[in-house]
C-alpha positions as a LaTeX table, in Angstrom:
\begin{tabular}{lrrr}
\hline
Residue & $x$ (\AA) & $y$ (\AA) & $z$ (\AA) \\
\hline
Unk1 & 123.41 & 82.26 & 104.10 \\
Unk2 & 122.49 & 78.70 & 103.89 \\
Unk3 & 119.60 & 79.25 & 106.72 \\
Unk4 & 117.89 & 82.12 & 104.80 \\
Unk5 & 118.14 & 79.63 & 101.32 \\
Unk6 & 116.89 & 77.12 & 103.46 \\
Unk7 & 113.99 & 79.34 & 104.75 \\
Unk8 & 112.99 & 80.94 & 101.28 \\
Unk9 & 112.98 & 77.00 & 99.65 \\
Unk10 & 110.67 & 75.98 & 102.65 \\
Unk11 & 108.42 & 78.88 & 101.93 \\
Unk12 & 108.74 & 78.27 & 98.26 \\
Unk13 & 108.09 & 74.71 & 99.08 \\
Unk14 & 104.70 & 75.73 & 100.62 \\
Unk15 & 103.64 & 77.49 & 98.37 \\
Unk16 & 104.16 & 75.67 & 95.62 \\
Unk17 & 102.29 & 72.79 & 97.61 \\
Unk18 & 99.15 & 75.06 & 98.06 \\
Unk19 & 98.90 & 75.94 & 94.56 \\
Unk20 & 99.24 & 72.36 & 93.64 \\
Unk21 & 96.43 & 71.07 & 95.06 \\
Unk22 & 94.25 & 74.53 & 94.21 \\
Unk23 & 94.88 & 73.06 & 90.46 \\
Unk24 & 93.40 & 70.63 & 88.39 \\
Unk25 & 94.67 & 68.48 & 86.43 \\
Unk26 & 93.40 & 69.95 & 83.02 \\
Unk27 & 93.71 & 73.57 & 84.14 \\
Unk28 & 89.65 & 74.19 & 82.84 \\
Unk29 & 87.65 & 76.60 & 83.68 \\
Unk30 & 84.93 & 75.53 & 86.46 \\
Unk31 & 81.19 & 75.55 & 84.46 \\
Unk32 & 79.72 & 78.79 & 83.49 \\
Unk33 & 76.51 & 79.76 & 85.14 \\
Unk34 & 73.29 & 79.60 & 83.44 \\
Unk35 & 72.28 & 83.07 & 82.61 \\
Unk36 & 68.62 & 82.50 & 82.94 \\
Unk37 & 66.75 & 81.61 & 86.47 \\
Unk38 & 64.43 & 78.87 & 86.88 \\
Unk39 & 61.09 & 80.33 & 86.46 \\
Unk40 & 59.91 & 79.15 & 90.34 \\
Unk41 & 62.85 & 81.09 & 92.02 \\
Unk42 & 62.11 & 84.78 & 92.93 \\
Unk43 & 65.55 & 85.67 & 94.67 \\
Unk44 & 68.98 & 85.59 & 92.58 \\
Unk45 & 71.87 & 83.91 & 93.76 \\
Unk46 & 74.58 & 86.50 & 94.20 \\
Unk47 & 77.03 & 86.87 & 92.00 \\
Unk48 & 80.61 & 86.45 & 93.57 \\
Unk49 & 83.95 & 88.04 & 92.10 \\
Unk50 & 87.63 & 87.52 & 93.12 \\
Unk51 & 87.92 & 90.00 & 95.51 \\
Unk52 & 84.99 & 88.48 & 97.46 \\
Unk53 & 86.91 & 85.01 & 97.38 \\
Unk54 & 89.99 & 86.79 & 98.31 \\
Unk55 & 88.03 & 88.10 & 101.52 \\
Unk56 & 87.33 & 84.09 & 102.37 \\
Unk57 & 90.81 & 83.35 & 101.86 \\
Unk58 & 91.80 & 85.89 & 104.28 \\
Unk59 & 89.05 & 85.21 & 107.07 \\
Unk60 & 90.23 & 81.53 & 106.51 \\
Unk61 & 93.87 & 82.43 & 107.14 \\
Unk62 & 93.03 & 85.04 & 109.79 \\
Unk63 & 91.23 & 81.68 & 111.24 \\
Unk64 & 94.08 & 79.76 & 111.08 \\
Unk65 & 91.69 & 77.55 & 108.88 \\
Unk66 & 94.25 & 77.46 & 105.42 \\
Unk67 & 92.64 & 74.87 & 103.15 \\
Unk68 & 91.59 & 74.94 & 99.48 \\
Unk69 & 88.63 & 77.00 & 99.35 \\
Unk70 & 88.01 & 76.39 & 95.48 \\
Unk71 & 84.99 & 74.85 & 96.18 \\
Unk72 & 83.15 & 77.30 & 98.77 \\
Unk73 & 80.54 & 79.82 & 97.33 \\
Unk74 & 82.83 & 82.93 & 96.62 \\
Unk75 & 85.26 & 80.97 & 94.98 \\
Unk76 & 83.39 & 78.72 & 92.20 \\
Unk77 & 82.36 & 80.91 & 90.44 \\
Unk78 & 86.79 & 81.42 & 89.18 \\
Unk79 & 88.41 & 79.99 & 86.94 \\
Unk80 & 91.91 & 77.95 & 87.84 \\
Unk81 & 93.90 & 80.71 & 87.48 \\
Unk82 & 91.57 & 83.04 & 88.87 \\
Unk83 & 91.39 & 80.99 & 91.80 \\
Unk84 & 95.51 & 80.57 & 91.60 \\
Unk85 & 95.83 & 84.73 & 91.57 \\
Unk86 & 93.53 & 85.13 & 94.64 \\
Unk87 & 95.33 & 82.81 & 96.55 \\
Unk88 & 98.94 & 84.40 & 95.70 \\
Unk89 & 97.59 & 87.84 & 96.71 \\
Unk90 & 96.22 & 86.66 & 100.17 \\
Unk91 & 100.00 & 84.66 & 100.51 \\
Unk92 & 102.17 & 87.89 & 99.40 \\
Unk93 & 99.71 & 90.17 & 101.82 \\
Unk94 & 100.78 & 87.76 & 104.46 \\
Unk95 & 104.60 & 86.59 & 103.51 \\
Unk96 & 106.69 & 88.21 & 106.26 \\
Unk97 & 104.61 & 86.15 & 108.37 \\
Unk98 & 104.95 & 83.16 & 106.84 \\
Unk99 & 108.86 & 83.32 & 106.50 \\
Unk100 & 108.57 & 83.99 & 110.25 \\
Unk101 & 106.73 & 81.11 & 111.18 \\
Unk102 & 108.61 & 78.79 & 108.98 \\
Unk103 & 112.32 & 80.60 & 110.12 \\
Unk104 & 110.89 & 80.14 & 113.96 \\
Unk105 & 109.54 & 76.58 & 113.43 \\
Unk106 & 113.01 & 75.63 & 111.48 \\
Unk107 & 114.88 & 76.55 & 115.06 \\
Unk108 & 112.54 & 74.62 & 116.91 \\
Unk109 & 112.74 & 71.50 & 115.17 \\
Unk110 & 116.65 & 71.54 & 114.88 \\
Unk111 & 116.24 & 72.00 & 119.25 \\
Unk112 & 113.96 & 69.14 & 119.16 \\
Unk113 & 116.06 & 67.09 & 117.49 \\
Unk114 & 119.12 & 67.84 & 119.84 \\
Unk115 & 117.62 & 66.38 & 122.67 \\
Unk116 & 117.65 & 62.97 & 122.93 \\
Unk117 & 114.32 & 60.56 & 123.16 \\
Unk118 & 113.97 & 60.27 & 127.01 \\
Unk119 & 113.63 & 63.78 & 127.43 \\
Unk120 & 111.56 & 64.46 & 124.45 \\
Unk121 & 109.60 & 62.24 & 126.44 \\
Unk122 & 109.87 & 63.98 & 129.83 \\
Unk123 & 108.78 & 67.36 & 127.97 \\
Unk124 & 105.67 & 65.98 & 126.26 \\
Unk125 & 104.35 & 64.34 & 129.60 \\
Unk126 & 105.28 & 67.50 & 131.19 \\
Unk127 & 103.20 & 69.75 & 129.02 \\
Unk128 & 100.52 & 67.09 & 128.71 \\
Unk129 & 100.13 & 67.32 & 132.27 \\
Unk130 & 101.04 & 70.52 & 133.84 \\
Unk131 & 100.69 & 72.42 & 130.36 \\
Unk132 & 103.22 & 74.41 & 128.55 \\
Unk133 & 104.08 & 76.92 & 131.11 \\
Unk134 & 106.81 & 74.75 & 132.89 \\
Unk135 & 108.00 & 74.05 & 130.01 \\
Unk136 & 108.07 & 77.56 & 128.72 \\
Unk137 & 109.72 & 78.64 & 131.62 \\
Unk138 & 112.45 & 76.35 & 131.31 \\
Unk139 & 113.26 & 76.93 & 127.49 \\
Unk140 & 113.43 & 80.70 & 129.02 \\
Unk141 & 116.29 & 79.99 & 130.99 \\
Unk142 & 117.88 & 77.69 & 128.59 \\
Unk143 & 117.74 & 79.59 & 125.12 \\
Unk144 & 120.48 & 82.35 & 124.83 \\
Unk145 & 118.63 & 84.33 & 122.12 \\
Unk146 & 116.59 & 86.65 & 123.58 \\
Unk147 & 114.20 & 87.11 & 120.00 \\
Unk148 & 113.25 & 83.23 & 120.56 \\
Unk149 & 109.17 & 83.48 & 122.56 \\
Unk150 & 109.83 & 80.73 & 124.18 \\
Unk151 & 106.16 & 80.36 & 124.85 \\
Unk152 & 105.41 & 80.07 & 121.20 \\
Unk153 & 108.24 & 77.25 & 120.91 \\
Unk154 & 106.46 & 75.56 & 123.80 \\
Unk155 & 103.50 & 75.76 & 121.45 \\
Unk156 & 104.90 & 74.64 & 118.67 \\
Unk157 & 106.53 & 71.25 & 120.46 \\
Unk158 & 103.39 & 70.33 & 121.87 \\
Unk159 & 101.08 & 70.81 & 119.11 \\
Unk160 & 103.59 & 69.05 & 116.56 \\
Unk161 & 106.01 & 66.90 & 118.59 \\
Unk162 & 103.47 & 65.47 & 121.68 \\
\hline
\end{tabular}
């Protein structure tokens, strides 16, 4: 019980975190568009709704690219809570994954921090050197749980821990 409270306050953390910095700190509307053209300008810009920043927001995530996109072209045009909304729909379409990841990356850290300095050490040169294979093998003869990829923990320790 305590590990799934602790995995749904991580991902509330998160998320909470993301929508943070997609606010500002007077919650106004960004500046309405001018509604006539300069006169020297034969093409229109295009005209961008939430659904098209939605589809950034998901190519982005798809990317592995998550940053606040409240700046790029399909987004500007929203308002904060426009932008807010989008960004909720793209997290809820993708929140089994994200529960996952964090559940996965909670087990890795807690066998991180079970081994002791020296052979944090060992594993990191290890991987830096030979790559994450060895390393993978090992954790597949070491970890009892048979749902654990082993070569996505290696991953994970040598992209966040190395």
């Amino acid at each position: 019980m305590k590990t799934r409270t602790t995995l749904y306050a991580t991902a509330l953390a998160a998320t909470m975190l993301l929508l943070a910095s997609c606010s500002d700190s007077n919650d106004s509307a960004a500046p309405a568009a001018t509604t006539s053209a300069p006169a020297s300008t034969t093409a229109e810009e295009p005209v961008y709704t939430a659904e098209d920043c939605k589809e950034l927001l998901e190519k982005n995530y798809a990317e592995d690219n998550v940053h606040d996109a409240s700046d790029e072209a399909p987004c500007i045009g929203l308002n904060n809570d426009e932008y807010v909304a989008a960004v909720g729909d793209v997290l809820a379409n993708h929140k089994d994954d994200i529960l996952t990841s964090a559940a996965n990356e909670a087990v890795y850290d807690t066998a991180w921090d079970s081994v002791d300095p020296d052979t944090q050490q060992l594993i990191c040169d290890t991987m830096i050197e030979e790559g994450i294979e060895p390393v993978a093998g090992l954790l597949d003869i070491t970890v009892e749980d048979p749902s654990v990829d082993t070569s996505e923990m290696a991953q994970y320790l040598f992209d966040s821990k190395c």
